[in-house]
Amino acid sequence: MYHDQLDAFPKHFLWGAASAAYQIEGGWNADGKGPSIWDHFTKIPGKTFKGTNGDVAVDHYHRYKEDIALMAEMGLKSYRFSVAWSRILPEGIGSVNQKGLQFYEDLIDELIKHNIEPVLTLYHWDIPQSLQDKYNGWESRQAIDDFDHYARILFDRFKDKVKYWVSFNEQNVFTALGYRWQAHPPNISDVKRMFESNHIINLANAKAINSFHELVPNGVIGPSFGYGPMYSFDCAPDNILAELNGEEFQNHWWLDVYVHGKYPKVTLKQLNRLGIAPTIKDGDMELLQSAKPDFLGVNYYHGGTVRANEIEHPLQIDEQDLEKDFQATDPYLMKPKEEQAQSPETRMFTNVSNPHLETTDWGWEIDPIGIRIALRRLQNRYDLPMMITENGLGAYDELGVDEKVEDDYRINYLSAHIKEIQKAITDGVEVIGYCAWSFTDLLSWLNGYQKRYGFVYIDRDEQDEKRLERIPKKSYYWYKNVIQTNGEEL
Ligand code: BGP
């Protein structure tokens, strides 16, 4: 579908930028803050690039006024940030740390003073370490009530100041990296435990959304999902089937629960067969069905291309095995069930690289049309308003001798994606805002400070905090103009 003329962006479109507490704040133990699992994890040798951590990060905790002044100067309409649970409740439960709460109140007031709409994320990956120690964090159902208690403190305090709320950030990413790939805290490699904790997080999400609707009738809430549309490698029917499997296993597995309160049947059956489906207790599905988000937050970086497994890995079977029985024709089924369970997607699809797409310096595919495809698919299936809550380019920015950063590559990247969003809006998709990742440079979870995303350069690196000076890049001025023209000049 091609349009002669594109619709204008909606009048009150929320042109924004995003961040997360651990990646920018620093002040890791300031004013009574307790440690989170990230404070703990980053101290394990070999886990992050050059051992970087968020102890100081970009010191936003002490410099938020300076950062918000730069947002105001840019004309930013919205700013998405996350609250660190362990600043509010250092032990995860118990008495409130008033200074921690006050920090966020001051931040929100400062945003409002400058007409910047706050978008508050309740959870961007940093459960308090004390809850991890006490009952294994998200593996315990106690976390559902404790998260709700924490969320209600924020709903109560900020219900008249904050309209837009995000419940969980990229549940698909932090459960996979934390419980399967040992790349994030809590540093576990166990697929069964991943599905169990994921179910508990679904319940926590639903319970908090219900509390929100009780306490904040004028606000809106939704999860931010890390969505990557799946593409079939080609039109061979078995690859199309692989695409269907990939979309269900990687995306609908979460989104169907958020929006419709149910797990996709085919994936659930497969997980049950392998003995790794989550334990669903009486009342769980009712809770999931009772909570409906008001909008979907979409974090878009790239999608994924898949093909049928047998093509990618041609069958290699011992002559002897062939004698056995029909199952011998499928090497996957010959593995013990426990081994099959460690890679449940094996027979559903295989990831391959897409020959049509270039990649970033970190190997992430660059696919602007994918954001339109994402929005179209999500509108089709879930029919909720959407906010792009993250999208951006990680690059090695260089501060020139003239103290300038000429990041034309970032401008090209963002411009191409925003144009596709405009096409999706013209198609008929309801998009209420766009948060670029990120406003300032910040700590990349595993990649230190060299992988930069911001409109504002921060003068620090892995070894040296330097002056932590804020220097607007070329993209800062470009985005300022995008906002001023409400997207007419991209
Ligand atoms: C998303 C996270 C963000 C951010 C971004 C870039 O998955 O929600 O917090 O980090 O990815 O990722 P990275 O820093 O790994 O490049």
Short mmCIF file of C-alpha atoms and ligand atoms in Angstrom, two decimals:
data_model
loop_
_atom_site.label_atom_id
_atom_site.label_comp_id
_atom_site.label_asym_id
_atom_site.label_seq_id
_atom_site.Cartn_x
_atom_site.Cartn_y
_atom_site.Cartn_z
CA MET A 1 0.00 0.00 0.00
CA TYR A 2 1.63 3.23 -1.11
CA HIS A 3 0.25 6.63 -0.31
CA ASP A 4 0.33 9.72 -2.53
CA GLN A 5 0.43 11.80 0.57
CA LEU A 6 1.28 10.93 4.12
CA ASP A 7 -0.91 11.90 7.05
CA ALA A 8 0.58 14.45 9.41
CA PHE A 9 1.61 13.18 12.85
CA PRO A 10 -1.22 13.63 15.36
CA LYS A 11 -1.33 17.08 16.92
CA HIS A 12 -0.32 15.97 20.41
CA PHE A 13 2.13 13.31 19.31
CA LEU A 14 4.52 12.56 22.16
CA TRP A 15 7.97 13.15 20.72
CA GLY A 16 10.17 11.71 23.40
CA ALA A 17 13.29 9.92 24.51
CA ALA A 18 13.84 7.09 26.96
CA SER A 19 16.23 5.84 29.63
CA ALA A 20 16.39 3.32 32.48
CA ALA A 21 17.41 3.92 36.08
CA TYR A 22 20.43 1.63 36.27
CA GLN A 23 21.81 2.90 32.99
CA ILE A 24 21.86 6.59 33.88
CA GLU A 25 21.37 7.37 37.54
CA GLY A 26 24.53 6.32 39.34
CA GLY A 27 24.24 7.14 43.05
CA TRP A 28 23.95 3.40 43.51
CA ASN A 29 23.80 3.65 47.32
CA ALA A 30 22.93 7.32 47.68
CA ASP A 31 20.32 8.46 50.20
CA GLY A 32 19.48 5.00 51.45
CA LYS A 33 19.13 3.13 48.16
CA GLY A 34 19.49 -0.64 48.49
CA PRO A 35 21.37 -2.78 45.95
CA SER A 36 19.51 -4.32 43.01
CA ILE A 37 20.42 -7.50 41.17
CA TRP A 38 22.32 -5.37 38.66
CA ASP A 39 24.50 -3.82 41.37
CA HIS A 40 25.39 -7.35 42.31
CA PHE A 41 25.74 -8.89 38.85
CA THR A 42 28.03 -6.26 37.35
CA LYS A 43 30.59 -7.01 40.08
CA ILE A 44 30.98 -10.62 38.91
CA PRO A 45 34.23 -10.72 36.91
CA GLY A 46 33.83 -11.16 33.18
CA LYS A 47 30.12 -10.40 32.98
CA THR A 48 30.21 -6.90 31.45
CA PHE A 49 32.47 -5.11 28.98
CA LYS A 50 35.66 -4.17 30.86
CA GLY A 51 33.82 -4.74 34.12
CA THR A 52 31.65 -1.63 33.69
CA ASN A 53 28.82 -0.99 36.11
CA GLY A 54 26.24 1.64 36.98
CA ASP A 55 27.77 2.84 40.26
CA VAL A 56 28.19 6.31 38.76
CA ALA A 57 26.72 5.74 35.28
CA VAL A 58 26.16 9.24 33.86
CA ASP A 59 25.37 10.62 37.31
CA HIS A 60 21.84 11.61 36.37
CA TYR A 61 20.87 11.22 40.04
CA HIS A 62 22.84 14.36 40.80
CA ARG A 63 22.51 16.09 37.43
CA TYR A 64 18.88 15.52 36.48
CA LYS A 65 18.15 19.26 36.44
CA GLU A 66 20.89 19.86 33.91
CA ASP A 67 19.57 16.95 31.80
CA ILE A 68 16.00 18.18 31.93
CA ALA A 69 17.15 21.69 30.99
CA LEU A 70 18.63 20.14 27.84
CA MET A 71 15.37 18.28 27.18
CA ALA A 72 13.44 21.51 27.56
CA GLU A 73 15.81 23.35 25.25
CA MET A 74 15.23 20.61 22.70
CA GLY A 75 11.47 20.92 23.04
CA LEU A 76 11.00 17.28 24.08
CA LYS A 77 7.33 16.45 24.67
CA SER A 78 7.79 13.32 26.75
CA TYR A 79 10.49 11.57 28.71
CA ARG A 80 10.41 7.90 29.60
CA PHE A 81 12.41 6.88 32.66
CA SER A 82 12.28 4.00 35.12
CA VAL A 83 12.08 3.96 38.89
CA ALA A 84 14.61 1.86 40.78
CA TRP A 85 12.52 -0.30 43.11
CA SER A 86 15.38 -0.45 45.64
CA ARG A 87 15.47 3.35 45.91
CA ILE A 88 11.86 3.29 47.10
CA LEU A 89 12.11 0.10 49.16
CA PRO A 90 15.80 -0.67 49.82
CA GLU A 91 14.92 -4.21 50.90
CA GLY A 92 12.17 -4.61 48.34
CA ILE A 93 9.54 -4.60 51.09
CA GLY A 94 9.11 -2.84 54.40
CA SER A 95 9.34 0.85 55.03
CA VAL A 96 9.59 3.42 52.30
CA ASN A 97 12.84 5.31 51.78
CA GLN A 98 11.39 8.81 51.62
CA LYS A 99 14.50 10.28 50.03
CA GLY A 100 14.29 7.83 47.17
CA LEU A 101 10.65 8.67 46.56
CA GLN A 102 11.47 12.36 46.79
CA PHE A 103 14.08 12.02 44.06
CA TYR A 104 11.45 10.82 41.60
CA GLU A 105 8.96 13.44 42.76
CA ASP A 106 11.55 16.16 42.11
CA LEU A 107 12.35 14.66 38.72
CA ILE A 108 8.67 14.51 37.76
CA ASP A 109 8.05 18.06 38.99
CA GLU A 110 11.01 19.31 37.00
CA LEU A 111 9.65 17.63 33.85
CA ILE A 112 6.18 19.03 34.36
CA LYS A 113 7.62 22.49 34.98
CA HIS A 114 9.06 22.28 31.47
CA ASN A 115 5.92 20.82 29.89
CA ILE A 116 7.50 17.43 29.39
CA GLU A 117 5.10 14.54 29.88
CA PRO A 118 6.63 11.93 32.22
CA VAL A 119 6.34 8.29 31.12
CA LEU A 120 7.14 6.18 34.16
CA THR A 121 8.39 2.60 33.88
CA LEU A 122 7.87 0.56 37.04
CA TYR A 123 10.37 -2.16 36.24
CA HIS A 124 13.39 -1.95 33.98
CA TRP A 125 15.18 -5.10 35.13
CA ASP A 126 16.37 -4.18 38.63
CA ILE A 127 14.59 -6.21 41.32
CA PRO A 128 16.09 -5.52 44.77
CA GLN A 129 18.94 -7.92 45.58
CA SER A 130 17.43 -8.61 49.01
CA LEU A 131 14.39 -10.23 47.35
CA GLN A 132 16.70 -12.28 45.16
CA ASP A 133 18.55 -13.44 48.28
CA LYS A 134 15.40 -13.96 50.30
CA TYR A 135 13.25 -16.00 47.92
CA ASN A 136 14.93 -16.10 44.48
CA GLY A 137 13.18 -13.00 43.20
CA TRP A 138 10.85 -13.69 40.27
CA GLU A 139 10.92 -17.42 40.92
CA SER A 140 8.72 -16.92 43.97
CA ARG A 141 5.04 -16.05 43.90
CA GLN A 142 5.72 -13.76 46.84
CA ALA A 143 7.22 -11.35 44.28
CA ILE A 144 3.71 -10.81 42.82
CA ASP A 145 2.46 -9.21 46.02
CA ASP A 146 5.70 -7.43 46.75
CA PHE A 147 5.79 -5.89 43.28
CA ASP A 148 2.18 -4.83 43.66
CA HIS A 149 2.98 -3.21 47.00
CA TYR A 150 5.85 -1.27 45.41
CA ALA A 151 3.73 -0.27 42.41
CA ARG A 152 0.88 0.95 44.62
CA ILE A 153 3.26 3.26 46.47
CA LEU A 154 4.09 4.92 43.14
CA PHE A 155 0.48 4.94 41.91
CA ASP A 156 -0.63 6.65 45.14
CA ARG A 157 2.09 9.22 45.13
CA PHE A 158 2.17 10.15 41.44
CA LYS A 159 -1.38 9.48 40.22
CA ASP A 160 -2.08 13.18 39.74
CA LYS A 161 1.21 13.95 38.06
CA VAL A 162 1.94 11.03 35.76
CA LYS A 163 -0.52 9.94 33.10
CA TYR A 164 1.56 7.40 31.12
CA TRP A 165 2.91 4.33 32.88
CA VAL A 166 4.82 1.30 31.67
CA SER A 167 4.59 -1.85 33.79
CA PHE A 168 7.43 -4.15 32.69
CA ASN A 169 10.19 -3.38 30.23
CA GLU A 170 10.99 -6.17 27.76
CA GLN A 171 9.94 -9.14 29.82
CA ASN A 172 10.94 -11.36 26.90
CA VAL A 173 14.49 -10.02 26.96
CA PHE A 174 15.22 -10.03 30.67
CA THR A 175 13.77 -13.50 31.27
CA ALA A 176 15.70 -15.03 28.36
CA LEU A 177 18.99 -13.33 29.17
CA GLY A 178 18.59 -13.78 32.92
CA TYR A 179 17.27 -17.34 33.21
CA ARG A 180 18.37 -19.02 30.03
CA TRP A 181 21.53 -17.44 28.65
CA GLN A 182 23.23 -16.41 31.91
CA ALA A 183 23.96 -13.04 30.37
CA HIS A 184 21.91 -10.96 32.81
CA PRO A 185 21.11 -11.40 36.48
CA PRO A 186 20.13 -13.65 38.15
CA ASN A 187 22.69 -15.47 36.00
CA ILE A 188 20.79 -18.73 35.56
CA SER A 189 20.79 -21.23 32.72
CA ASP A 190 17.62 -23.28 33.01
CA VAL A 191 14.79 -23.15 30.51
CA LYS A 192 12.21 -24.57 32.90
CA ARG A 193 13.01 -21.91 35.48
CA MET A 194 12.78 -19.29 32.78
CA PHE A 195 9.22 -20.29 31.89
CA GLU A 196 8.25 -20.54 35.56
CA SER A 197 9.53 -17.09 36.46
CA ASN A 198 8.06 -15.66 33.28
CA HIS A 199 4.62 -16.87 34.33
CA ILE A 200 5.05 -15.31 37.75
CA ILE A 201 6.02 -12.02 36.12
CA ASN A 202 2.89 -12.23 33.96
CA LEU A 203 0.85 -12.53 37.14
CA ALA A 204 2.73 -9.61 38.73
CA ASN A 205 2.06 -7.55 35.63
CA ALA A 206 -1.66 -8.35 35.71
CA LYS A 207 -2.02 -7.66 39.41
CA ALA A 208 -0.25 -4.31 39.16
CA ILE A 209 -2.36 -3.30 36.15
CA ASN A 210 -5.51 -4.06 38.14
CA SER A 211 -4.21 -1.97 41.05
CA PHE A 212 -3.45 0.81 38.61
CA HIS A 213 -6.97 0.85 37.23
CA GLU A 214 -8.29 1.00 40.78
CA LEU A 215 -5.99 3.81 41.91
CA VAL A 216 -5.25 5.87 38.77
CA PRO A 217 -8.51 6.10 36.83
CA ASN A 218 -7.23 8.91 34.65
CA GLY A 219 -3.97 7.31 33.68
CA VAL A 220 -2.99 4.68 31.12
CA ILE A 221 -0.68 1.72 31.56
CA GLY A 222 0.86 -0.95 29.37
CA PRO A 223 3.93 -3.17 29.15
CA SER A 224 6.85 -2.30 26.85
CA PHE A 225 7.56 -5.33 24.77
CA GLY A 226 10.75 -5.92 22.79
CA TYR A 227 9.04 -6.72 19.50
CA GLY A 228 10.83 -8.03 16.46
CA PRO A 229 8.64 -9.13 13.55
CA MET A 230 9.57 -12.54 12.19
CA TYR A 231 10.24 -12.92 8.48
CA SER A 232 10.28 -16.12 6.53
CA PHE A 233 13.55 -16.59 4.65
CA ASP A 234 11.58 -17.22 1.47
CA CYS A 235 8.22 -18.43 0.25
CA ALA A 236 8.86 -22.17 0.70
CA PRO A 237 5.83 -23.33 2.69
CA ASP A 238 7.92 -24.98 5.39
CA ASN A 239 9.71 -21.68 5.93
CA ILE A 240 6.39 -19.85 6.15
CA LEU A 241 5.44 -22.33 8.84
CA ALA A 242 8.72 -21.58 10.60
CA GLU A 243 7.83 -17.89 10.53
CA LEU A 244 4.47 -18.68 12.11
CA ASN A 245 6.23 -20.69 14.81
CA GLY A 246 8.78 -17.96 15.41
CA GLU A 247 6.15 -15.25 15.71
CA GLU A 248 4.19 -17.31 18.19
CA PHE A 249 7.16 -18.48 20.26
CA GLN A 250 9.04 -15.18 20.34
CA ASN A 251 6.21 -12.67 20.42
CA HIS A 252 2.67 -13.94 20.93
CA TRP A 253 3.85 -15.99 23.89
CA TRP A 254 3.95 -12.72 25.83
CA LEU A 255 1.63 -10.40 23.95
CA ASP A 256 -1.36 -12.78 23.90
CA VAL A 257 -1.06 -13.06 27.67
CA TYR A 258 -0.85 -9.30 28.16
CA VAL A 259 -3.78 -8.49 25.94
CA HIS A 260 -6.00 -11.59 25.93
CA GLY A 261 -4.94 -13.30 29.14
CA LYS A 262 -4.08 -16.60 27.45
CA TYR A 263 -1.07 -18.52 26.24
CA PRO A 264 -0.91 -19.43 22.55
CA LYS A 265 -2.10 -23.05 22.29
CA VAL A 266 0.53 -24.47 19.97
CA THR A 267 3.53 -23.23 21.93
CA LEU A 268 1.94 -24.23 25.22
CA LYS A 269 1.39 -27.74 23.92
CA GLN A 270 4.98 -28.00 22.78
CA LEU A 271 6.28 -26.82 26.16
CA ASN A 272 3.99 -29.25 27.95
CA ARG A 273 5.31 -32.09 25.84
CA LEU A 274 8.84 -31.17 26.80
CA GLY A 275 7.95 -30.80 30.47
CA ILE A 276 8.92 -27.13 30.63
CA ALA A 277 5.53 -25.40 30.58
CA PRO A 278 4.94 -23.10 33.57
CA THR A 279 2.92 -24.29 36.55
CA ILE A 280 -0.51 -22.77 36.18
CA LYS A 281 -2.47 -22.74 39.41
CA ASP A 282 -6.17 -22.22 40.04
CA GLY A 283 -7.05 -18.60 39.57
CA ASP A 284 -3.97 -17.72 37.50
CA MET A 285 -5.73 -17.54 34.17
CA GLU A 286 -8.60 -15.58 35.69
CA LEU A 287 -6.13 -13.01 37.00
CA LEU A 288 -4.42 -12.78 33.62
CA GLN A 289 -7.74 -12.32 31.88
CA SER A 290 -8.92 -9.67 34.30
CA ALA A 291 -6.12 -7.22 33.50
CA LYS A 292 -6.01 -5.41 30.20
CA PRO A 293 -3.38 -2.84 29.24
CA ASP A 294 -4.58 0.50 27.89
CA PHE A 295 -1.83 0.70 25.32
CA LEU A 296 1.14 -1.31 24.11
CA GLY A 297 4.66 -0.03 24.50
CA VAL A 298 6.78 -1.23 21.60
CA ASN A 299 10.56 -1.34 21.75
CA TYR A 300 11.80 -1.85 18.23
CA TYR A 301 15.39 -2.42 17.20
CA HIS A 302 15.15 -5.21 14.64
CA GLY A 303 13.21 -8.31 13.69
CA GLY A 304 14.40 -11.80 12.87
CA THR A 305 14.49 -14.05 9.84
CA VAL A 306 13.81 -17.75 10.14
CA ARG A 307 13.60 -20.89 8.12
CA ALA A 308 12.61 -24.46 8.77
CA ASN A 309 15.13 -26.27 10.85
CA GLU A 310 15.69 -29.27 8.61
CA ILE A 311 16.89 -27.09 5.76
CA GLU A 312 19.37 -25.19 7.87
CA HIS A 313 20.73 -28.31 9.52
CA PRO A 314 20.43 -31.18 7.03
CA LEU A 315 19.75 -34.50 8.64
CA GLN A 316 22.83 -36.36 9.78
CA ILE A 317 21.90 -39.80 10.88
CA ASP A 318 23.95 -42.86 11.63
CA GLU A 319 23.23 -45.82 9.40
CA GLN A 320 22.57 -47.84 12.52
CA ASP A 321 20.00 -45.41 13.80
CA LEU A 322 18.14 -45.61 10.54
CA GLU A 323 17.44 -49.23 11.29
CA LYS A 324 15.70 -48.43 14.55
CA ASP A 325 12.35 -46.87 13.85
CA PHE A 326 10.68 -43.93 12.18
CA GLN A 327 11.84 -41.59 14.93
CA ALA A 328 15.37 -42.14 13.80
CA THR A 329 14.68 -39.83 10.87
CA ASP A 330 14.51 -36.94 13.28
CA PRO A 331 17.76 -36.43 15.18
CA TYR A 332 16.11 -33.95 17.51
CA LEU A 333 13.60 -36.49 18.71
CA MET A 334 16.40 -38.95 19.35
CA LYS A 335 17.89 -36.70 21.99
CA PRO A 336 16.84 -37.26 25.57
CA LYS A 337 13.83 -35.16 26.48
CA GLU A 338 15.87 -33.07 28.93
CA GLU A 339 18.18 -32.08 26.12
CA GLN A 340 15.28 -31.26 23.80
CA ALA A 341 13.82 -29.13 26.55
CA GLN A 342 16.91 -26.92 26.64
CA SER A 343 16.18 -25.73 23.10
CA PRO A 344 12.42 -25.97 22.71
CA GLU A 345 12.35 -23.97 19.48
CA THR A 346 14.67 -26.33 17.63
CA ARG A 347 11.97 -28.02 15.58
CA MET A 348 9.93 -24.88 15.15
CA PHE A 349 12.38 -22.57 13.39
CA THR A 350 16.01 -21.62 12.94
CA ASN A 351 17.29 -18.05 12.97
CA VAL A 352 19.21 -17.01 9.88
CA SER A 353 20.61 -13.67 8.79
CA ASN A 354 18.67 -11.59 6.33
CA PRO A 355 20.65 -10.99 3.12
CA HIS A 356 18.70 -7.78 2.43
CA LEU A 357 19.71 -5.94 5.59
CA GLU A 358 22.84 -4.20 6.77
CA THR A 359 23.88 -4.33 10.38
CA THR A 360 25.16 -1.95 13.07
CA ASP A 361 28.67 -2.17 14.52
CA TRP A 362 27.21 -4.63 17.01
CA GLY A 363 25.60 -6.81 14.36
CA TRP A 364 21.99 -5.65 14.88
CA GLU A 365 20.04 -5.60 11.62
CA ILE A 366 18.95 -2.16 10.42
CA ASP A 367 15.40 -2.47 9.15
CA PRO A 368 13.24 0.67 9.13
CA ILE A 369 10.41 -0.99 7.17
CA GLY A 370 10.31 -3.55 9.97
CA ILE A 371 8.91 -0.93 12.33
CA ARG A 372 5.96 -0.38 10.00
CA ILE A 373 5.46 -4.13 9.70
CA ALA A 374 5.64 -4.39 13.48
CA LEU A 375 3.04 -1.69 14.01
CA ARG A 376 0.75 -3.16 11.36
CA ARG A 377 0.93 -6.68 12.79
CA LEU A 378 0.37 -5.48 16.34
CA GLN A 379 -2.55 -3.26 15.40
CA ASN A 380 -4.09 -6.18 13.55
CA ARG A 381 -3.77 -8.69 16.34
CA TYR A 382 -4.17 -6.57 19.47
CA ASP A 383 -5.92 -3.42 18.33
CA LEU A 384 -4.55 -1.17 21.06
CA PRO A 385 -3.00 2.27 20.77
CA MET A 386 0.79 2.00 20.66
CA MET A 387 3.70 4.04 21.86
CA ILE A 388 7.15 3.33 20.48
CA THR A 389 8.91 3.26 23.83
CA GLU A 390 12.40 2.58 22.41
CA ASN A 391 14.16 2.76 19.06
CA GLY A 392 17.68 3.89 18.34
CA LEU A 393 21.17 3.24 17.05
CA GLY A 394 24.14 2.15 19.13
CA ALA A 395 27.35 3.50 17.60
CA TYR A 396 30.94 4.49 18.39
CA ASP A 397 30.56 8.27 18.48
CA GLU A 398 33.70 10.34 18.37
CA LEU A 399 34.05 13.69 20.07
CA GLY A 400 35.85 15.86 17.50
CA VAL A 401 38.63 18.28 18.37
CA ASP A 402 36.07 21.04 18.07
CA GLU A 403 34.01 19.23 20.77
CA LYS A 404 31.36 18.29 18.21
CA VAL A 405 29.80 14.92 17.44
CA GLU A 406 28.72 14.61 13.80
CA ASP A 407 26.39 11.63 14.10
CA ASP A 408 24.78 11.77 10.66
CA TYR A 409 24.45 7.97 10.72
CA ARG A 410 22.13 8.29 13.76
CA ILE A 411 20.08 10.98 12.06
CA ASN A 412 19.71 8.73 9.01
CA TYR A 413 18.69 5.80 11.18
CA LEU A 414 16.11 7.68 13.23
CA SER A 415 14.76 9.58 10.24
CA ALA A 416 14.22 6.37 8.27
CA HIS A 417 12.38 4.75 11.17
CA ILE A 418 10.19 7.77 11.90
CA LYS A 419 9.23 7.97 8.22
CA GLU A 420 8.03 4.37 8.39
CA ILE A 421 6.03 5.18 11.52
CA GLN A 422 4.38 7.99 9.60
CA LYS A 423 3.49 5.52 6.84
CA ALA A 424 2.02 3.17 9.44
CA ILE A 425 -0.06 6.05 10.82
CA THR A 426 -1.20 6.80 7.29
CA ASP A 427 -2.10 3.12 6.88
CA GLY A 428 -4.39 3.48 9.90
CA VAL A 429 -2.28 2.42 12.88
CA GLU A 430 -2.79 4.33 16.13
CA VAL A 431 0.59 5.54 17.38
CA ILE A 432 0.56 8.02 20.26
CA GLY A 433 4.25 8.68 20.71
CA TYR A 434 7.84 7.87 19.91
CA CYS A 435 10.67 7.60 22.41
CA ALA A 436 14.10 7.47 20.89
CA TRP A 437 16.60 5.44 22.86
CA SER A 438 18.18 7.45 24.41
CA PHE A 439 18.33 11.08 25.50
CA THR A 440 21.88 11.14 26.85
CA ASP A 441 24.50 8.49 26.29
CA LEU A 442 24.28 5.90 29.03
CA LEU A 443 25.56 2.56 30.22
CA SER A 444 24.84 -0.22 27.77
CA TRP A 445 24.07 -3.22 30.01
CA LEU A 446 26.78 -5.47 28.66
CA ASN A 447 28.66 -3.13 26.33
CA GLY A 448 29.93 -0.42 28.62
CA TYR A 449 30.02 3.25 27.59
CA GLN A 450 31.47 2.83 24.09
CA LYS A 451 28.12 1.82 22.61
CA ARG A 452 26.40 5.18 22.50
CA TYR A 453 22.77 5.93 21.72
CA GLY A 454 22.15 9.47 22.96
CA PHE A 455 21.28 12.81 21.43
CA VAL A 456 23.62 14.17 24.08
CA TYR A 457 27.19 12.96 24.33
CA ILE A 458 28.49 12.21 27.82
CA ASP A 459 32.15 12.74 28.27
CA ARG A 460 33.14 9.55 30.04
CA ASP A 461 34.47 6.13 29.09
CA GLU A 462 35.01 2.72 30.66
CA GLN A 463 38.12 3.68 32.60
CA ASP A 464 37.51 7.29 33.39
CA GLU A 465 34.47 9.25 34.52
CA LYS A 466 36.21 12.42 33.30
CA ARG A 467 34.02 15.50 33.59
CA LEU A 468 30.74 13.76 32.74
CA GLU A 469 30.10 16.80 30.63
CA ARG A 470 26.94 16.95 28.50
CA ILE A 471 27.54 17.84 24.84
CA PRO A 472 24.59 17.92 22.39
CA LYS A 473 25.36 16.00 19.20
CA LYS A 474 24.29 16.96 15.69
CA SER A 475 21.29 14.62 16.11
CA TYR A 476 20.13 16.71 19.08
CA TYR A 477 19.56 19.72 16.82
CA TRP A 478 18.04 17.56 14.12
CA TYR A 479 15.48 16.05 16.55
CA LYS A 480 14.74 19.50 17.94
CA ASN A 481 13.64 20.52 14.47
CA VAL A 482 11.64 17.31 13.98
CA ILE A 483 9.70 18.14 17.14
CA GLN A 484 9.26 21.78 16.20
CA THR A 485 7.82 20.83 12.82
CA ASN A 486 5.79 17.96 14.33
CA GLY A 487 7.60 15.55 12.04
CA GLU A 488 7.16 17.55 8.84
CA GLU A 489 10.91 17.86 8.45
CA LEU A 490 12.55 14.53 8.88
C1 BGP B 1 16.77 -2.61 25.17
C2 BGP B 1 16.71 -2.18 26.61
C3 BGP B 1 17.40 -0.88 26.89
C4 BGP B 1 18.66 -0.65 26.08
C5 BGP B 1 18.54 -1.08 24.64
C6 BGP B 1 19.86 -1.09 23.92
O1 BGP B 1 16.63 -3.99 25.09
O2 BGP B 1 15.38 -2.06 27.04
O3 BGP B 1 17.58 -0.75 28.27
O4 BGP B 1 19.77 -1.09 26.72
O5 BGP B 1 17.97 -2.37 24.53
O6 BGP B 1 20.56 -2.23 24.24
P1 BGP B 1 22.12 -2.34 24.33
O7 BGP B 1 22.52 -1.38 25.40
O8 BGP B 1 22.41 -3.74 24.67
O9 BGP B 1 22.63 -1.96 23.00
#
